[in-house]
Short mmCIF file of C-alpha atoms and ligand atoms in Angstrom, two decimals:
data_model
loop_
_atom_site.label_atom_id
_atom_site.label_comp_id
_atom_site.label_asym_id
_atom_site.label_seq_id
_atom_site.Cartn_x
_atom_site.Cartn_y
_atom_site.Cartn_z
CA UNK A 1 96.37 75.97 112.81
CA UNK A 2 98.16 76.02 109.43
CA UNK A 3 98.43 79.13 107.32
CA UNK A 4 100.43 80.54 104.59
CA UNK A 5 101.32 83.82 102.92
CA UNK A 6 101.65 84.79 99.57
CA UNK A 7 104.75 87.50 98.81
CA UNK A 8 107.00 88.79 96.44
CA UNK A 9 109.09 86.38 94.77
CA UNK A 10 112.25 87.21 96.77
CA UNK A 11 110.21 88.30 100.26
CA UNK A 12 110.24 84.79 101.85
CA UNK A 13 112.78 85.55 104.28
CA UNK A 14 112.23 88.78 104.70
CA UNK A 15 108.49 87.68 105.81
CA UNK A 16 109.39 84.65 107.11
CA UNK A 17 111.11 86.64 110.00
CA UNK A 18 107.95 89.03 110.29
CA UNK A 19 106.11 85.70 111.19
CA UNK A 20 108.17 84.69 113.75
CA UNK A 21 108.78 87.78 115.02
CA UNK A 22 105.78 89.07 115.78
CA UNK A 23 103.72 85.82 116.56
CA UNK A 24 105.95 83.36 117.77
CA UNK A 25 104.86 81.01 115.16
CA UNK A 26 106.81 78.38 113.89
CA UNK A 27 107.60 78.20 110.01
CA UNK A 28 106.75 75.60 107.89
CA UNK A 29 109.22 75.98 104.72
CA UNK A 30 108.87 78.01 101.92
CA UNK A 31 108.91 77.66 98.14
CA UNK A 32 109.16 80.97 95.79
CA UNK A 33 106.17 83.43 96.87
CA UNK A 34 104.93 81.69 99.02
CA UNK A 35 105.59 81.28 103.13
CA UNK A 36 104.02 78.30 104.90
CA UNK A 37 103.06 78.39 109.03
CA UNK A 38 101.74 77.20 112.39
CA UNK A 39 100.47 79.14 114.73
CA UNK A 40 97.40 78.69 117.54
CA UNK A 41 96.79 82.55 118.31
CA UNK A 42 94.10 84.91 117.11
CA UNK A 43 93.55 84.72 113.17
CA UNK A 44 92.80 88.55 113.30
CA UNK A 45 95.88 89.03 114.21
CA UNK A 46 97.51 87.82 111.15
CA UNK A 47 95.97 90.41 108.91
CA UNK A 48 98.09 93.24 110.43
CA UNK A 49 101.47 91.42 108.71
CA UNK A 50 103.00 94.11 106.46
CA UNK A 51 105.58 92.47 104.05
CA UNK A 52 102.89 89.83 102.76
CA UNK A 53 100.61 89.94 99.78
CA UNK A 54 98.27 87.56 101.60
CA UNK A 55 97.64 85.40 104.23
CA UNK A 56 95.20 82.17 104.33
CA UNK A 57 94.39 79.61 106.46
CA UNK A 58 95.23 76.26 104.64
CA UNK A 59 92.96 73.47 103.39
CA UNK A 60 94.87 71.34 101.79
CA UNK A 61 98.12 70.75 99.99
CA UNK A 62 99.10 67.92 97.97
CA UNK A 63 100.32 66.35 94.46
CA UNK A 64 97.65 66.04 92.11
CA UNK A 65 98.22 64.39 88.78
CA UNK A 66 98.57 67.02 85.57
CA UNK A 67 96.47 64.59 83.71
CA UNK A 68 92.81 64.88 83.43
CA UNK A 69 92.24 62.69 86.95
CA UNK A 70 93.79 65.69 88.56
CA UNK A 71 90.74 66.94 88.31
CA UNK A 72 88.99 64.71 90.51
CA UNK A 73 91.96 64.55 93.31
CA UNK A 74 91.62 68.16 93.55
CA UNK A 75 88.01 67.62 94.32
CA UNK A 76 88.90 64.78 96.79
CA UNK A 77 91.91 66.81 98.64
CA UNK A 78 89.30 69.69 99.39
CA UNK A 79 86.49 67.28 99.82
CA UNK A 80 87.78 65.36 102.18
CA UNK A 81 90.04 68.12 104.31
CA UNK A 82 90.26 67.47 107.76
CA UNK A 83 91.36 71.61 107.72
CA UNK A 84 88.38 72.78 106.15
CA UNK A 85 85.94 73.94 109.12
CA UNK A 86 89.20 75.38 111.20
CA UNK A 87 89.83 77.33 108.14
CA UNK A 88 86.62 78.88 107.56
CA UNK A 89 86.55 79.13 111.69
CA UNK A 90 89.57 81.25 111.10
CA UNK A 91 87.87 83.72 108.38
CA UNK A 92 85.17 84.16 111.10
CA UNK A 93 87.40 84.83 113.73
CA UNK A 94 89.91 87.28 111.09
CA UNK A 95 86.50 89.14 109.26
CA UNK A 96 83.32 88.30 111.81
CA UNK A 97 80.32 89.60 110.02
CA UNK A 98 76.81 88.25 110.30
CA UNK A 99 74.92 87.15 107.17
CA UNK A 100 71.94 85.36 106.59
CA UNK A 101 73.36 82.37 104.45
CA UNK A 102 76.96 82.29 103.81
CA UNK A 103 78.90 82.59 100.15
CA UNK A 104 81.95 81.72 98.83
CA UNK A 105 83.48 82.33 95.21
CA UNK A 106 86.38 80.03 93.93
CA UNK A 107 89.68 81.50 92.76
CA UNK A 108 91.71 79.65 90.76
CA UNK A 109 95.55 80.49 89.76
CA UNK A 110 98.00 78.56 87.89
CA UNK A 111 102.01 79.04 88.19
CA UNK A 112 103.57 76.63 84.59
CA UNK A 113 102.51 73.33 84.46
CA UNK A 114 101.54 71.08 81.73
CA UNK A 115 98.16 70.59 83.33
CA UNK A 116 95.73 68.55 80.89
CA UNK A 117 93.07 70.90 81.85
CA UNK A 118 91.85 74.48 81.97
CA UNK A 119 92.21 76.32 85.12
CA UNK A 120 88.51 76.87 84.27
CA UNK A 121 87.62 73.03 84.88
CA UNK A 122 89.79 72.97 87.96
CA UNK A 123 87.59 76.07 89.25
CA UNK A 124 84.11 74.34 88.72
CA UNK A 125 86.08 71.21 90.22
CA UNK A 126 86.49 73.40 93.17
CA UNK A 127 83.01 74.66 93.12
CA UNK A 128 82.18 71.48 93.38
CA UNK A 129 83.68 70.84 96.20
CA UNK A 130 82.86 73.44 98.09
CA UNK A 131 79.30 73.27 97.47
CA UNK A 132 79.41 69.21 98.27
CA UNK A 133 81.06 70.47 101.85
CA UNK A 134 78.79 72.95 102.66
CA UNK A 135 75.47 72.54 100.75
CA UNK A 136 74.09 75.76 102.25
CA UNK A 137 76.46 77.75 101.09
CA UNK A 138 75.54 80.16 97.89
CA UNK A 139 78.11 80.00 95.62
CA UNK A 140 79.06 83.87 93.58
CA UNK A 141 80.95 85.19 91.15
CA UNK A 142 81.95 88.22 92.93
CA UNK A 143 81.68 89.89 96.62
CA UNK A 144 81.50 86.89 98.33
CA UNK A 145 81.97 86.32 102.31
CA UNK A 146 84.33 83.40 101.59
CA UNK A 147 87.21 83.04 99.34
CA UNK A 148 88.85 79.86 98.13
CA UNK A 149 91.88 80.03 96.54
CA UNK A 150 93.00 77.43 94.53
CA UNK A 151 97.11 77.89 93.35
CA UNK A 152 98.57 75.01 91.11
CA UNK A 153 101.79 75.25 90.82
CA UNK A 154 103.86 72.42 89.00
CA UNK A 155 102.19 69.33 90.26
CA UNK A 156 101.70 70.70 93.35
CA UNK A 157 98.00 72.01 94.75
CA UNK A 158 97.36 74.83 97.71
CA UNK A 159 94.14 75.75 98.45
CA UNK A 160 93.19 77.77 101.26
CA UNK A 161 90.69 80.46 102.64
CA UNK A 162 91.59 83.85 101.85
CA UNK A 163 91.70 85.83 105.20
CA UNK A 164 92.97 89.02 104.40
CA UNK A 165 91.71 91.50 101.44
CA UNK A 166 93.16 93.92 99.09
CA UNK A 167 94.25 96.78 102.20
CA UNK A 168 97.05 94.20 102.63
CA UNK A 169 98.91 94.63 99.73
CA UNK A 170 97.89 98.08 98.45
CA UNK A 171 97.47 99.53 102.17
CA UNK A 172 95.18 102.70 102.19
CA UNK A 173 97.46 106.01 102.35
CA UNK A 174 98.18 106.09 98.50
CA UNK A 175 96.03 109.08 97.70
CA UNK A 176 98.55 110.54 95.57
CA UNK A 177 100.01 107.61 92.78
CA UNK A 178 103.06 108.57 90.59
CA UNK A 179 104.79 106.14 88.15
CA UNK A 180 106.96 103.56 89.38
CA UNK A 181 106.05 103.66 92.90
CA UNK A 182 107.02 101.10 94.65
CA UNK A 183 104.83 98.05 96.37
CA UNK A 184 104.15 98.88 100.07
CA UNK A 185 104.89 95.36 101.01
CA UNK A 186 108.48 95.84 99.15
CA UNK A 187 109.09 99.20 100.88
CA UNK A 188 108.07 97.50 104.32
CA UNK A 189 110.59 94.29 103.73
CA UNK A 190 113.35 97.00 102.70
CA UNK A 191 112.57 99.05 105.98
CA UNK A 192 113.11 95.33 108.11
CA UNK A 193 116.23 94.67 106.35
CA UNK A 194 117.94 98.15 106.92
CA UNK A 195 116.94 96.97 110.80
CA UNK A 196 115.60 100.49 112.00
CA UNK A 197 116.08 101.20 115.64
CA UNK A 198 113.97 103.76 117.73
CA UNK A 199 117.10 106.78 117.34
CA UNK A 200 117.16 106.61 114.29
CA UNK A 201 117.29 109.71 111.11
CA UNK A 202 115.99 107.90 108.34
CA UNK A 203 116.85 109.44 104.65
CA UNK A 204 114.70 108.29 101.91
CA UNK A 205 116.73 110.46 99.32
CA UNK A 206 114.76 109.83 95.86
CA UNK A 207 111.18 109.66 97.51
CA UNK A 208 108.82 109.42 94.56
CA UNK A 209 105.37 109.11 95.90
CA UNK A 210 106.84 108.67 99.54
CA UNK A 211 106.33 104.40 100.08
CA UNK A 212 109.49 104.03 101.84
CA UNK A 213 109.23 106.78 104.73
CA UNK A 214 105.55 106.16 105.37
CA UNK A 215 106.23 102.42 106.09
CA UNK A 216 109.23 103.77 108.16
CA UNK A 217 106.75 105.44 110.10
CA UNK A 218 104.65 102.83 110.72
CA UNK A 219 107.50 100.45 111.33
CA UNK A 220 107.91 101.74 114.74
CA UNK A 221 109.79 104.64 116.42
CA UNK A 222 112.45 107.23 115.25
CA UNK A 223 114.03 110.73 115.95
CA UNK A 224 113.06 111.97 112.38
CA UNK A 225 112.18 111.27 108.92
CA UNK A 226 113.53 113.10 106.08
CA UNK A 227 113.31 112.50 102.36
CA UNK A 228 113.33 114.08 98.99
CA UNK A 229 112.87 114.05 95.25
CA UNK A 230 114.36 115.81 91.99
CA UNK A 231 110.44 116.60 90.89
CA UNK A 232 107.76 119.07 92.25
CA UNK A 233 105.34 116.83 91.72
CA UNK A 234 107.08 113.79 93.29
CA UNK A 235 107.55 116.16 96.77
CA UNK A 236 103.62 116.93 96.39
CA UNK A 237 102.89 113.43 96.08
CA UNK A 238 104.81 112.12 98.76
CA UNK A 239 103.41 115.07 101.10
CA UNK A 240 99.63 114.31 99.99
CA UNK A 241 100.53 111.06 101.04
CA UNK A 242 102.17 111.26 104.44
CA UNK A 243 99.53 113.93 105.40
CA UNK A 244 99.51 115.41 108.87
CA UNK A 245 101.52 111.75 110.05
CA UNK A 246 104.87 110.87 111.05
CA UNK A 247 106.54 113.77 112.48
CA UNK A 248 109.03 115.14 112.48
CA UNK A 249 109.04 114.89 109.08
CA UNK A 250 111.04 116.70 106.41
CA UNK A 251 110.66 116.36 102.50
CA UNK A 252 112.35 118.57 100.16
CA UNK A 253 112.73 119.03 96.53
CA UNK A 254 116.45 118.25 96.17
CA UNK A 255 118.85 116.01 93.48
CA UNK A 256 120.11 112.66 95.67
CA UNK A 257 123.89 113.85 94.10
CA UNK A 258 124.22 116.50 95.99
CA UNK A 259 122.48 116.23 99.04
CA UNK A 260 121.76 119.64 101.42
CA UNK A 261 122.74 117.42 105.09
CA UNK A 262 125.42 117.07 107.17
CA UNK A 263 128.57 114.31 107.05
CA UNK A 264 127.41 111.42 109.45
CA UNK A 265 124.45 112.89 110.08
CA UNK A 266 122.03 109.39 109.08
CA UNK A 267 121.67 106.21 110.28
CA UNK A 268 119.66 104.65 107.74
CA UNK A 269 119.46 105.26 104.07
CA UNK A 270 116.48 103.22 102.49
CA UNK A 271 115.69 104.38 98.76
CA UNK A 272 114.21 102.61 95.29
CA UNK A 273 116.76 104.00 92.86
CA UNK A 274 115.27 105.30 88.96
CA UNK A 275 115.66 101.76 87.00
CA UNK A 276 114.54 100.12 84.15
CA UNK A 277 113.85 101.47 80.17
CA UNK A 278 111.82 104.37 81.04
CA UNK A 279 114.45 106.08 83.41
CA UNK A 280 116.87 107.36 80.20
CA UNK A 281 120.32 107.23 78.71
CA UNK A 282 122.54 104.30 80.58
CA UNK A 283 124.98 107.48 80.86
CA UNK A 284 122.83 109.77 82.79
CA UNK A 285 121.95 106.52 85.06
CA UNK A 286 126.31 105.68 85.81
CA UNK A 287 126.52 109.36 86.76
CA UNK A 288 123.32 109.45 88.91
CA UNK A 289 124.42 106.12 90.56
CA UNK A 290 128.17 107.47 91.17
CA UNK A 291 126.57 110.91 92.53
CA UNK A 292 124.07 109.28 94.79
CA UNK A 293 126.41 106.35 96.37
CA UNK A 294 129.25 109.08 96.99
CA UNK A 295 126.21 111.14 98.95
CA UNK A 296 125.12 107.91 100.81
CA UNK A 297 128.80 107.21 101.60
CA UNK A 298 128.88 110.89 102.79
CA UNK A 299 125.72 111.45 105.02
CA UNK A 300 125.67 108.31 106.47
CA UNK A 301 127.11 107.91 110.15
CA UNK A 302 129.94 105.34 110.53
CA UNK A 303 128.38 101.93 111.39
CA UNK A 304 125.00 102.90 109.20
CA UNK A 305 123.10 100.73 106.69
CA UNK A 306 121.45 101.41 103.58
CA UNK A 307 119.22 99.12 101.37
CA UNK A 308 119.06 99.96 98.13
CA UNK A 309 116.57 98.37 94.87
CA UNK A 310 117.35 98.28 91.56
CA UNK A 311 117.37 96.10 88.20
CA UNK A 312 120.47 97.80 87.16
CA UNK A 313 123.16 95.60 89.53
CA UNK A 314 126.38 96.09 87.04
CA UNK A 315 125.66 100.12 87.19
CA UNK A 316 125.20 100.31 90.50
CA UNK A 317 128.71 97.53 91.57
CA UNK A 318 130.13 99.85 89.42
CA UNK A 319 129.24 102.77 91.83
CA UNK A 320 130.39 101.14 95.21
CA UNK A 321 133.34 100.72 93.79
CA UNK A 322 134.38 104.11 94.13
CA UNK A 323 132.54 104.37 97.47
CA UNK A 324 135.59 105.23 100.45
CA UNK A 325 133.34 103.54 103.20
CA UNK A 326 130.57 101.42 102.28
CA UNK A 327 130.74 98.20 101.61
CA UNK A 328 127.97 95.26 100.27
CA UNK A 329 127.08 92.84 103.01
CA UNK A 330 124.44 91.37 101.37
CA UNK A 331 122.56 91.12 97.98
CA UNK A 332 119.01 89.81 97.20
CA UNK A 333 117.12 88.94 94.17
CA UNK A 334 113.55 89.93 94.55
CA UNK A 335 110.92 90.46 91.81
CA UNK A 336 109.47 94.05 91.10
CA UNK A 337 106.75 93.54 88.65
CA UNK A 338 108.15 90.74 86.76
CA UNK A 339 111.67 92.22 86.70
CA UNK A 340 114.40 90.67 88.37
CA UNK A 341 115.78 93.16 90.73
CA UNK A 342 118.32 93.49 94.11
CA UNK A 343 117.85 94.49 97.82
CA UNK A 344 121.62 95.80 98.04
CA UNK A 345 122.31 96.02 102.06
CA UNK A 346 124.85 98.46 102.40
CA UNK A 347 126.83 99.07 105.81
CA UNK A 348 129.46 101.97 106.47
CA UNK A 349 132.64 100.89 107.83
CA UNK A 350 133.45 102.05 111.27
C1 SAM B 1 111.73 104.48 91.38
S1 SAM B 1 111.16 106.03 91.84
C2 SAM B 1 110.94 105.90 93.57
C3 SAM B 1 109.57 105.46 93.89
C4 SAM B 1 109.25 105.51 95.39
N1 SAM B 1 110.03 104.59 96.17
C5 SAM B 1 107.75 105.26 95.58
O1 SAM B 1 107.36 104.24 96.10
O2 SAM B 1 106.98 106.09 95.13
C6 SAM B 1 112.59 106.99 91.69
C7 SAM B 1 112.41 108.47 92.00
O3 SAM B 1 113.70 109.05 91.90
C8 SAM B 1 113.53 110.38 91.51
N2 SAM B 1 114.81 110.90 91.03
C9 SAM B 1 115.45 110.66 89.86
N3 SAM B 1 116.63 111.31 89.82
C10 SAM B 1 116.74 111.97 90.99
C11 SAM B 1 117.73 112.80 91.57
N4 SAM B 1 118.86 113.11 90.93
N5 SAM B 1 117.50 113.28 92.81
C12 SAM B 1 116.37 113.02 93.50
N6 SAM B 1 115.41 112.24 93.00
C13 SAM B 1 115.59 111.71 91.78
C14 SAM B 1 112.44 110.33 90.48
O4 SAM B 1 111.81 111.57 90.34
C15 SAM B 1 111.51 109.23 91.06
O5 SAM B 1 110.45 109.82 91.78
#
C-alpha cells in the first residue's frame, strides 16, 4: 500500500529513517515536507510515528495542468484511482468505528503555483469526485469520518486519506503551554538525531515547557533525565507537564551558563536555545551562547553528542569556536514556524 507523511520542512530524513526503522517499509522519495512510502503491514500501526505531522494513505498523485482544465484532471485522477478503496480500507483498519452511512469532508491546500483557479473550485472539484465514487457517502463541512486531502503544490497534485488526527502533531501531555515551546514532532526528530542509547543521562539544560525530555522519555530507555530552566514558571511548566512520568527525573531552576553537574557527567545534551526577536539584545544572546556551549563542552562525557536548534547560526559558530572539545559534525536547515532554523549535531572529541 502507498502512503505518505507530511513533516517539517527539514524532517524528511529525520522521518524518513523513523519509517524504515520501525516498519521495514521501503521509501518512496521525498520532496520538502513531505515523505512518500510502501508498506503492506497494519495501517494502525502507522499512527504511532512520532516525528510526522501526518500520515495518509495515497490516492493519487500526478501533474495536473495550472490552467482552468486542471480542474477537471483533478477530478479524473481521484475519479478514476485504482488506490481509492485500499485507501479508505486503510482509514478503517487505522480508526475502525461503526456508523450508519459514512462522511467525508474535502481539504484542500495549496503550496505557490500560478493555478488559474481558486483552491475553492479545486475543493468542490474534489467533492465532486468523491461523491461520484461513493454516492452514499454524506458529504460535511466539519467532523467527518473521512478526510480527503487535496495538496497542490507547483503543478503537482497529492491527494490522499487522512489517517491520523491532530494527537499526532500536538500529542496530548501539553497541559502546561509557555511561549516558544517547541513542536513535539521537532523535539522527537532532535531526540533521533542525538541517537539516545538505553545508559544514557540526558540534559535538556534550557527546558521551557519540558518538549525535549518528555519525548526522551518516550523515545525509549535511559538511566536518568535531568533538565532545567532560568524561570519559575518554565520549571512549573515543564513539571505539570512530565507529571508523575519518566523517572528518574530531575528539573531544576538553574541558568544553562553555569550549570550545578559534574565534568563528563552526560551523554546527551538535546536543548532549543532562546532565538529569534523576542529573546533580547544580540549581546545578552553572544554571552548566553558562549556561557552555555562552554557548559555543554564541560558536562558532557568524552565521545557525547548534543543537538542543538536555533535561527541564530553566526552567534552560535561564533560560540563553538571557543569550545576546547566539541566539534560540528553536522548541520541541518529545518523550518520552526516559518523561520529558517539549524539542528547543530555536536560530538565531544575523545
Ligand atoms: C526556546 S525556549 C525552549 C522551549 C522548550 N524546548 C519547549 O519546548 O518548551 C528557551 C528557554 O530557555 C530559557 N532560558 C533562557 N536563558 C536561560 C538561561 N540562562 N538558563 C536556563 N534557561 C534559560 C527560557 O526561559 C526558555 O524557557
Amino acid at each position: 500500500m502507498e502512503f505518505y507523511a507530511f513533516v517539517i520542512p527539514g524532517l524528511e530524513e529525520i522521518a524518513g529513517q523513523e519509517i524504515v526503522e520501525r516498519f521495514g517499509a521501503q521509501l518512496g522519495g521525498h520532496r520538502r515536507g513531505i515523505v512518500f512510502f510502501t508498506w503492506d503491514g497494519d495501517p494502525a500501526a502507522l499512527l504511532g510515528l512520532t516525528t510526522t505531522e501526518d500520515v495518509f494513505a495515497l490516492v493519487g498523485r500526478g501533474k495536473v495542468s495550472t490552467e482552468r482544465e486542471g480542474l477537471e484532471e483533478a477530478g479524473a485522477l481521484v475519479a478514476d484511482s485504482p488506490l481509492f478503496e485500499e485507501a479508505v480500507s486503510a482509514h478503517r483498519r487505522a480508526r475502525p468505528k461503526k456508523v450508519k452511512r459514512i462522511s467525508f469532508r474535502v481539504v484542500a491546500q495549496r503550496h505557490g503555483g500560478r493555478q488559474h483557479y481558486m483552491r475553492k473550485e479545486m475543493r468542490k472539484e474534489m467533492e465532486r469526485a468523491v461523491s461520484w465514487r461513493f454516492p452514499k457517502w454524506k458529504r460535511l463541512d466539519e467532523d467527518a469520518l473521512i478526510e480527503v486531502w487535496d495538496l497542490e503544490a507547483g503543478s503537482e497534485l497529492l491527494v490522499g486519506v487522512r489517517l491520523s488526527d491532530r494527537t499526532m502533531r500536538h500529542r496530548t501531555y501539553k497541559e502546561a503551554q509557555i511561549e516558544a515551546s517547541l513542536r513535539p514532532t521537532l523535539a522527537r526528530a532532535m531526540v533521533r538525531l542525538a541517537e539516545p542509547a538505553d545508559g544514557d543521562v540526558f540534559l535538556d539544560p534550557m527546558c521551557g515547557a519540558g518538549t525535549i525530555l518528555i519525548e526522551r522519555g518516550e523515545y525509549g530507555r535511559y538511566s536518568q533525565l535531568l533538565g532545567g530552566d532560568i524561570r519559575a514558571q518554565a520549571v512549573a511548566a515543564t513539571r505539570t507537564n512530565i507529571g508523575p512520568r519518566y523517572k528518574p527525573i530531575e528539573v531544576r531552576e538553574w541558568d544553562a551558563g553555569s550549570l550545578p553537574l559534574d565534568d563528563g557527567s552526560v551523554d546527551r545534551v538535546v536543548c532549543n536555545l532562546p532565538f529569534g526577536k523576542k529573546v533580547g539584545e544580540p549581546r545578552e544572546m553572544r554571552s548566553l551562547y558562549e556561557r552555555f556551549v562552554s557548559e555543554v563542552d564541560r558536562v558532557l562525557k568524552s565521545g557525547g553528542a548534543a543537538v542543538l536548534l536555533t535561527s541564530e547560526r553566526k552567534t552560535l559558530e561564533l560560540a563553538l569556536r571557543e569550545a576546547k572539545m566539541l566539534y560540528l559534525e553536522r548541520l541541518m536547515p529545518v523550518e520552526v514556524l516559518g523561520q529558517r532554523a539549524f539542528f547543530f549535531k555536536l560530538k565531544k572529541a575523545t
